[in-house]
PDB file of C-alpha atoms in Angstrom:
ATOM      1  CA  LEU A 210     173.083  96.535 103.951  1.00 57.00           C
ATOM      2  CA  ASN A 211     170.030  98.454 102.877  1.00 67.00           C
ATOM      3  CA  LYS A 212     171.524  99.387  99.756  1.00 66.00           C
ATOM      4  CA  ILE A 213     173.233  95.436  99.259  1.00 62.00           C
ATOM      5  CA  TYR A 214     169.459  94.966 100.006  1.00 60.00           C
ATOM      6  CA  ARG A 215     167.995  97.480  97.620  1.00 65.00           C
ATOM      7  CA  LEU A 216     170.654  95.815  95.055  1.00 64.00           C
ATOM      8  CA  VAL A 217     169.680  92.490  95.203  1.00 61.00           C
ATOM      9  CA  LYS A 218     165.520  92.953  94.851  1.00 58.00           C
ATOM     10  CA  LEU A 219     166.501  95.033  92.043  1.00 61.00           C
ATOM     11  CA  HIS A 220     168.797  92.259  90.145  1.00 58.00           C
ATOM     12  CA  GLY A 221     168.194  89.271  91.215  1.00 55.00           C
ATOM     13  CA  ASP A 222     171.901  88.195  91.548  1.00 60.00           C
ATOM     14  CA  LEU A 223     175.044  90.171  92.938  1.00 60.00           C
ATOM     15  CA  VAL A 224     178.780  89.156  92.478  1.00 61.00           C
ATOM     16  CA  VAL A 225     180.418  90.844  95.813  1.00 65.00           C
ATOM     17  CA  TRP A 226     183.498  88.726  95.210  1.00 73.00           C
ATOM     18  CA  GLY A 227     184.355  88.282  91.392  1.00 74.00           C
ATOM     19  CA  THR A 228     186.867  87.181  89.866  1.00 76.00           C
ATOM     20  CA  HIS A 229     189.425  90.068  89.708  1.00 78.00           C
ATOM     21  CA  GLU A 230     188.896  90.535  93.838  1.00 81.00           C
ATOM     22  CA  LEU A 231     190.004  86.792  94.300  1.00 79.00           C
ATOM     23  CA  ILE A 232     193.333  86.466  92.134  1.00 81.00           C
ATOM     24  CA  ALA A 233     194.214  90.102  94.408  1.00 84.00           C
ATOM     25  CA  GLU A 234     193.762  88.231  97.906  1.00 84.00           C
ATOM     26  CA  VAL A 235     196.054  85.534  96.848  1.00 85.00           C
ATOM     27  CA  GLY A 236     198.029  86.856  94.813  1.00 88.00           C
ATOM     28  CA  PRO A 237     199.001  86.789  90.993  1.00 86.00           C
ATOM     29  CA  SER A 238     201.054  83.552  92.028  1.00 89.00           C
ATOM     30  CA  ILE A 239     199.073  81.616  93.641  1.00 88.00           C
ATOM     31  CA  ALA A 240     196.456  82.620  91.152  1.00 85.00           C
ATOM     32  CA  ALA A 241     198.695  81.646  88.112  1.00 87.00           C
ATOM     33  CA  LEU A 242     199.840  78.381  89.675  1.00 87.00           C
ATOM     34  CA  TRP A 243     195.408  78.121  90.573  1.00 84.00           C
ATOM     35  CA  ARG A 244     194.972  78.201  86.582  1.00 83.00           C
ATOM     36  CA  ASP A 245     197.408  75.739  85.439  1.00 87.00           C
ATOM     37  CA  GLY A 246     196.068  73.025  88.699  1.00 86.00           C
ATOM     38  CA  ASP A 247     198.542  73.014  91.350  1.00 88.00           C
ATOM     39  CA  ALA A 248     196.524  70.498  93.830  1.00 89.00           C
ATOM     40  CA  SER A 249     198.130  73.396  96.606  1.00 89.00           C
ATOM     41  CA  ALA A 250     197.464  77.072  95.538  1.00 87.00           C
ATOM     42  CA  THR A 251     193.049  74.559  94.553  1.00 87.00           C
ATOM     43  CA  GLU A 252     193.234  74.270  98.110  1.00 88.00           C
ATOM     44  CA  ARG A 253     194.270  77.860  99.315  1.00 88.00           C
ATOM     45  CA  VAL A 254     191.736  79.445  97.148  1.00 86.00           C
ATOM     46  CA  GLY A 255     188.915  76.932  97.660  1.00 87.00           C
ATOM     47  CA  LYS A 256     189.286  78.255 101.553  1.00 88.00           C
ATOM     48  CA  ALA A 257     189.306  81.764 100.047  1.00 87.00           C
ATOM     49  CA  MET A 258     185.478  81.202  98.421  1.00 86.00           C
ATOM     50  CA  LEU A 259     184.152  79.384 101.602  1.00 88.00           C
ATOM     51  CA  ASP A 260     185.318  82.345 103.932  1.00 87.00           C
ATOM     52  CA  ARG A 261     184.410  84.427 101.782  1.00 83.00           C
ATOM     53  CA  ALA A 262     180.906  82.920 101.915  1.00 84.00           C
ATOM     54  CA  ARG A 263     180.708  82.014 105.222  1.00 86.00           C
ATOM     55  CA  VAL A 264     181.177  85.916 106.130  1.00 82.00           C
ATOM     56  CA  LEU A 265     177.560  86.622 104.405  1.00 77.00           C
ATOM     57  CA  THR A 266     175.795  82.892 105.734  1.00 78.00           C
ATOM     58  CA  ARG A 267     176.971  84.392 108.678  1.00 80.00           C
ATOM     59  CA  HIS A 268     174.595  87.937 108.012  1.00 73.00           C
ATOM     60  CA  GLY A 269     171.438  86.249 106.757  1.00 68.00           C
ATOM     61  CA  MET A 270     172.403  86.806 103.154  1.00 70.00           C
ATOM     62  CA  VAL A 271     172.411  83.300 100.506  1.00 70.00           C
ATOM     63  CA  ALA A 272     175.348  83.194  98.644  1.00 76.00           C
ATOM     64  CA  SER A 273     176.244  80.740  96.112  1.00 78.00           C
ATOM     65  CA  ILE A 274     179.643  79.815  94.442  1.00 80.00           C
ATOM     66  CA  LYS A 275     179.194  79.879  90.927  1.00 80.00           C
ATOM     67  CA  THR A 276     181.823  79.169  88.127  1.00 79.00           C
ATOM     68  CA  ARG A 277     181.750  80.814  84.308  1.00 78.00           C
ATOM     69  CA  THR A 278     179.941  78.062  83.209  1.00 86.00           C
ATOM     70  CA  GLU A 279     177.389  77.925  85.001  1.00 84.00           C
ATOM     71  CA  LEU A 280     176.450  81.494  84.764  1.00 81.00           C
ATOM     72  CA  LEU A 281     176.756  80.780  80.777  1.00 87.00           C
ATOM     73  CA  ASN A 282     174.180  77.715  81.832  1.00 90.00           C
ATOM     74  CA  GLU A 283     172.179  79.746  83.689  1.00 87.00           C
ATOM     75  CA  GLY A 284     171.568  83.035  80.239  1.00 88.00           C
ATOM     76  CA  ARG A 285     171.029  79.730  78.391  1.00 93.00           C
ATOM     77  CA  ALA A 286     168.083  78.500  80.494  1.00 92.00           C
ATOM     78  CA  ALA A 287     166.710  81.674  80.032  1.00 91.00           C
ATOM     79  CA  ALA A 288     166.562  82.666  76.524  1.00 94.00           C
ATOM     80  CA  VAL A 289     164.902  78.908  75.736  1.00 94.00           C
ATOM     81  CA  LEU A 290     162.894  80.015  78.252  1.00 94.00           C
ATOM     82  CA  GLU A 291     161.795  83.215  76.393  1.00 94.00           C
ATOM     83  CA  TRP A 292     161.966  81.310  72.926  1.00 95.00           C
ATOM     84  CA  LEU A 293     158.849  78.965  74.344  1.00 94.00           C
ATOM     85  CA  ASN A 294     157.150  81.712  75.411  1.00 95.00           C
ATOM     86  CA  THR A 295     156.967  83.565  72.389  1.00 95.00           C
ATOM     87  CA  ALA A 296     155.871  80.417  70.514  1.00 95.00           C
ATOM     88  CA  ALA A 297     152.774  79.130  72.933  1.00 95.00           C
ATOM     89  CA  LYS A 298     151.662  83.446  72.055  1.00 94.00           C
ATOM     90  CA  SER A 299     152.142  82.672  69.030  1.00 94.00           C
ATOM     91  CA  CYS A 300     149.381  80.100  68.239  1.00 94.00           C
ATOM     92  CA  ASP A 301     147.173  77.664  70.825  1.00 93.00           C
ATOM     93  CA  PRO A 302     147.930  74.693  69.234  1.00 93.00           C
ATOM     94  CA  LEU A 303     151.873  75.016  70.601  1.00 94.00           C
ATOM     95  CA  CYS A 304     150.822  76.655  73.466  1.00 94.00           C
ATOM     96  CA  HIS A 305     149.176  73.252  74.634  1.00 94.00           C
ATOM     97  CA  ARG A 306     151.687  71.271  73.524  1.00 94.00           C
ATOM     98  CA  VAL A 307     154.846  73.708  75.391  1.00 94.00           C
ATOM     99  CA  SER A 308     152.293  72.658  78.587  1.00 93.00           C
ATOM    100  CA  SER A 309     151.503  69.516  77.557  1.00 92.00           C
ATOM    101  CA  SER A 310     155.174  69.468  77.798  1.00 91.00           C
ATOM    102  CA  ILE A 311     155.576  70.149  81.054  1.00 89.00           C
ATOM    103  CA  SER A 312     152.542  69.427  82.937  1.00 87.00           C
ATOM    104  CA  GLY A 313     151.550  66.968  85.410  1.00 84.00           C
ATOM    105  CA  PRO A 314     153.999  66.388  89.235  1.00 84.00           C
ATOM    106  CA  ASP A 315     157.947  65.605  87.402  1.00 88.00           C
ATOM    107  CA  HIS A 316     157.851  68.517  86.579  1.00 88.00           C
ATOM    108  CA  LEU A 317     156.083  71.057  88.285  1.00 90.00           C
ATOM    109  CA  VAL A 318     156.854  69.955  91.753  1.00 90.00           C
ATOM    110  CA  PRO A 319     160.391  70.476  91.219  1.00 90.00           C
ATOM    111  CA  LEU A 320     160.153  73.758  89.392  1.00 88.00           C
ATOM    112  CA  LEU A 321     157.895  75.056  92.072  1.00 88.00           C
ATOM    113  CA  ARG A 322     160.164  73.731  94.945  1.00 88.00           C
ATOM    114  CA  SER A 323     163.194  75.950  93.644  1.00 86.00           C
ATOM    115  CA  ASP A 324     161.661  78.592  92.889  1.00 84.00           C
ATOM    116  CA  LEU A 325     162.997  81.025  94.819  1.00 81.00           C
ATOM    117  CA  LYS A 326     166.313  79.691  94.511  1.00 81.00           C
ATOM    118  CA  LEU A 327     166.378  80.392  90.703  1.00 83.00           C
ATOM    119  CA  PRO A 328     168.690  83.341  89.326  1.00 81.00           C
ATOM    120  CA  ARG A 329     166.533  86.030  88.180  1.00 79.00           C
ATOM    121  CA  LYS A 330     166.874  86.015  84.586  1.00 82.00           C
ATOM    122  CA  ILE A 331     166.191  83.034  85.054  1.00 87.00           C
ATOM    123  CA  THR A 332     162.994  83.247  87.758  1.00 86.00           C
ATOM    124  CA  ALA A 333     161.257  86.478  85.856  1.00 86.00           C
ATOM    125  CA  ALA A 334     161.102  83.639  82.241  1.00 91.00           C
ATOM    126  CA  TRP A 335     159.799  81.107  84.183  1.00 90.00           C
ATOM    127  CA  HIS A 336     157.312  83.158  86.063  1.00 90.00           C
ATOM    128  CA  SER A 337     156.401  84.129  82.122  1.00 92.00           C
ATOM    129  CA  LEU A 338     155.724  81.221  80.634  1.00 93.00           C
ATOM    130  CA  LEU A 339     153.809  80.222  83.302  1.00 91.00           C
ATOM    131  CA  LEU A 340     151.451  83.032  83.134  1.00 91.00           C
ATOM    132  CA  THR A 341     151.524  82.680  79.386  1.00 94.00           C
ATOM    133  CA  LEU A 342     150.474  78.854  79.722  1.00 93.00           C
ATOM    134  CA  LEU A 343     147.275  79.745  82.188  1.00 90.00           C
ATOM    135  CA  ALA A 344     145.594  79.564  79.268  1.00 90.00           C
ATOM    136  CA  VAL A 345     145.624  76.198  79.139  1.00 92.00           C
ATOM    137  CA  PRO A 346     142.788  74.726  81.152  1.00 90.00           C
ATOM    138  CA  ASN A 347     144.548  71.267  82.524  1.00 91.00           C
ATOM    139  CA  PHE A 348     148.363  72.657  82.692  1.00 92.00           C
ATOM    140  CA  LYS A 349     146.252  75.325  85.584  1.00 90.00           C
ATOM    141  CA  ALA A 350     144.412  72.132  86.973  1.00 91.00           C
ATOM    142  CA  ASP A 351     148.517  70.743  87.549  1.00 91.00           C
ATOM    143  CA  LEU A 352     149.449  74.118  88.872  1.00 90.00           C
ATOM    144  CA  ALA A 353     146.875  73.808  91.082  1.00 90.00           C
ATOM    145  CA  ASP A 354     147.586  70.223  92.376  1.00 92.00           C
ATOM    146  CA  ALA A 355     151.646  71.301  92.586  1.00 91.00           C
ATOM    147  CA  TYR A 356     151.105  74.307  94.729  1.00 90.00           C
ATOM    148  CA  CYS A 357     149.166  72.859  96.741  1.00 91.00           C
ATOM    149  CA  ASP A 358     152.344  69.870  97.172  1.00 91.00           C
ATOM    150  CA  THR A 359     154.772  72.347  97.521  1.00 91.00           C
ATOM    151  CA  TYR A 360     152.778  75.481  99.660  1.00 90.00           C
ATOM    152  CA  ARG A 361     154.644  73.950 103.191  1.00 90.00           C
ATOM    153  CA  SER A 362     158.014  73.136 101.928  1.00 89.00           C
ATOM    154  CA  VAL A 363     158.401  76.404  99.927  1.00 88.00           C
ATOM    155  CA  THR A 364     156.859  78.416 102.983  1.00 87.00           C
ATOM    156  CA  ALA A 365     159.136  77.217 105.112  1.00 88.00           C
ATOM    157  CA  GLU A 366     162.056  78.298 103.689  1.00 85.00           C
ATOM    158  CA  TYR A 367     160.303  81.584 103.523  1.00 83.00           C
ATOM    159  CA  ALA A 368     159.826  81.865 106.393  1.00 82.00           C
ATOM    160  CA  ARG A 369     163.285  81.067 106.773  1.00 79.00           C
ATOM    161  CA  GLY A 370     164.300  84.111 105.242  1.00 75.00           C
ATOM    162  CA  VAL A 371     165.204  82.300 101.598  1.00 78.00           C
ATOM    163  CA  GLY A 372     164.138  84.030  98.869  1.00 72.00           C
ATOM    164  CA  THR A 373     161.665  87.529  98.337  1.00 67.00           C
ATOM    165  CA  LEU A 374     158.035  87.787  98.132  1.00 63.00           C
ATOM    166  CA  ASP A 375     158.094  89.966  93.924  1.00 65.00           C
ATOM    167  CA  ARG A 376     160.462  86.771  92.915  1.00 69.00           C
ATOM    168  CA  SER A 377     157.914  84.072  93.752  1.00 75.00           C
ATOM    169  CA  GLY A 378     155.894  82.402  91.270  1.00 75.00           C
ATOM    170  CA  TYR A 379     152.944  80.991  93.957  1.00 78.00           C
ATOM    171  CA  THR A 380     152.189  85.031  92.834  1.00 79.00           C
ATOM    172  CA  LEU A 381     151.210  82.994  89.911  1.00 81.00           C
ATOM    173  CA  SER A 382     148.258  81.441  92.963  1.00 83.00           C
ATOM    174  CA  VAL A 383     145.688  84.422  92.199  1.00 80.00           C
ATOM    175  CA  GLN A 384     144.862  82.600  88.763  1.00 82.00           C
ATOM    176  CA  PHE A 385     143.140  78.927  89.964  1.00 83.00           C
ATOM    177  CA  LEU A 386     142.430  81.010  93.751  1.00 84.00           C
ATOM    178  CA  ASN A 387     139.621  82.946  92.856  1.00 83.00           C
ATOM    179  CA  ARG A 388     138.528  80.771  90.807  1.00 84.00           C
ATOM    180  CA  VAL A 389     135.575  77.550  93.239  1.00 87.00           C
ATOM    181  CA  THR A 390     135.598  74.864  90.768  1.00 87.00           C
ATOM    182  CA  TYR A 391     139.918  74.374  91.720  1.00 86.00           C
ATOM    183  CA  VAL A 392     139.636  75.546  95.185  1.00 88.00           C
ATOM    184  CA  GLN A 393     136.852  72.936  95.515  1.00 90.00           C
ATOM    185  CA  ASP A 394     139.174  70.049  94.120  1.00 89.00           C
ATOM    186  CA  LEU A 395     141.952  71.033  96.640  1.00 90.00           C
ATOM    187  CA  VAL A 396     140.307  71.626  99.463  1.00 91.00           C
ATOM    188  CA  ARG A 397     138.513  68.149  98.223  1.00 92.00           C
ATOM    189  CA  GLU A 398     141.810  66.391  96.901  1.00 91.00           C
ATOM    190  CA  ARG A 399     145.176  68.429  98.885  1.00 89.00           C
ATOM    191  CA  ASP A 400     143.178  69.710 102.129  1.00 91.00           C
ATOM    192  CA  LEU A 401     144.148  73.100 100.877  1.00 89.00           C
ATOM    193  CA  LEU A 402     142.889  74.600 104.229  1.00 91.00           C
ATOM    194  CA  GLY A 403     145.074  72.592 106.300  1.00 92.00           C
ATOM    195  CA  THR A 404     148.498  73.032 104.176  1.00 90.00           C
ATOM    196  CA  LEU A 405     147.869  76.433 104.635  1.00 90.00           C
ATOM    197  CA  GLY A 406     146.724  76.264 108.210  1.00 93.00           C
ATOM    198  CA  ARG A 407     149.859  74.286 109.382  1.00 93.00           C
ATOM    199  CA  SER A 408     152.073  76.790 106.602  1.00 90.00           C
ATOM    200  CA  LEU A 409     150.974  79.463 108.936  1.00 91.00           C
ATOM    201  CA  LEU A 410     151.737  77.752 112.251  1.00 92.00           C
ATOM    202  CA  GLU A 411     154.896  77.339 111.343  1.00 90.00           C
ATOM    203  CA  THR A 412     155.692  80.508 109.942  1.00 89.00           C
ATOM    204  CA  LEU A 413     154.374  81.976 112.998  1.00 90.00           C
ATOM    205  CA  ALA A 414     156.984  79.649 115.256  1.00 90.00           C
ATOM    206  CA  VAL A 415     159.440  80.700 113.002  1.00 85.00           C
ATOM    207  CA  ALA A 416     158.354  84.333 113.623  1.00 83.00           C
ATOM    208  CA  ALA A 417     158.326  83.593 117.023  1.00 85.00           C
ATOM    209  CA  ALA A 418     161.160  82.173 117.824  1.00 79.00           C
ATOM    210  CA  PRO A 419     164.061  84.421 119.933  1.00 76.00           C
ATOM    211  CA  VAL A 420     167.173  85.777 117.249  1.00 62.00           C
ATOM    212  CA  GLY A 421     171.429  85.862 117.536  1.00 56.00           C
ATOM    213  CA  PRO A 422     172.669  84.129 120.989  1.00 51.00           C
ATOM    214  CA  SER A 423     171.035  83.512 124.538  1.00 48.00           C
TER     215      SER A 423
END
């Protein structure tokens, strides 16, 4: 388990059961029928996938089943974010343009809520882009608001084992929490202290809950 943990921490996503293992388990005949769209074979292959995912989740790991298309789309998404970051770094007008296109709760809130669940490729590019855009004061203020609005829900998931601290975009909070003006606005308009206090209490409640069969 320690070896798996180190690999996941290093690479972010770890494929523990791929196409070759799938074909080996169900056999070449079932695999051929599955590729042809046979309903019975598809059901059998799907059951095999779910059974393996349940083994991982039963031991406290977060598992996902991805298609090849999804893996390709993840790579494309990371490439787009890296391109936006390069554009934003090139000059101040483009930096302001990129920041204005993703500012506000409609974009930042859902992205921060899913931060701990995103693949490593995407989070690395996303956090790098955020760090670049934090040079824009208006964007920094919007990110601070989104941070406060999503803090409890993200912290609750983290307390239950979702995500790792060193891959969280919330480590960027030091960029605005060390500024008196931003903190005062968050305390006054978004009850920052109350949010932090309630999140701490909920996290301690999770930690105090018994683990395993009673």
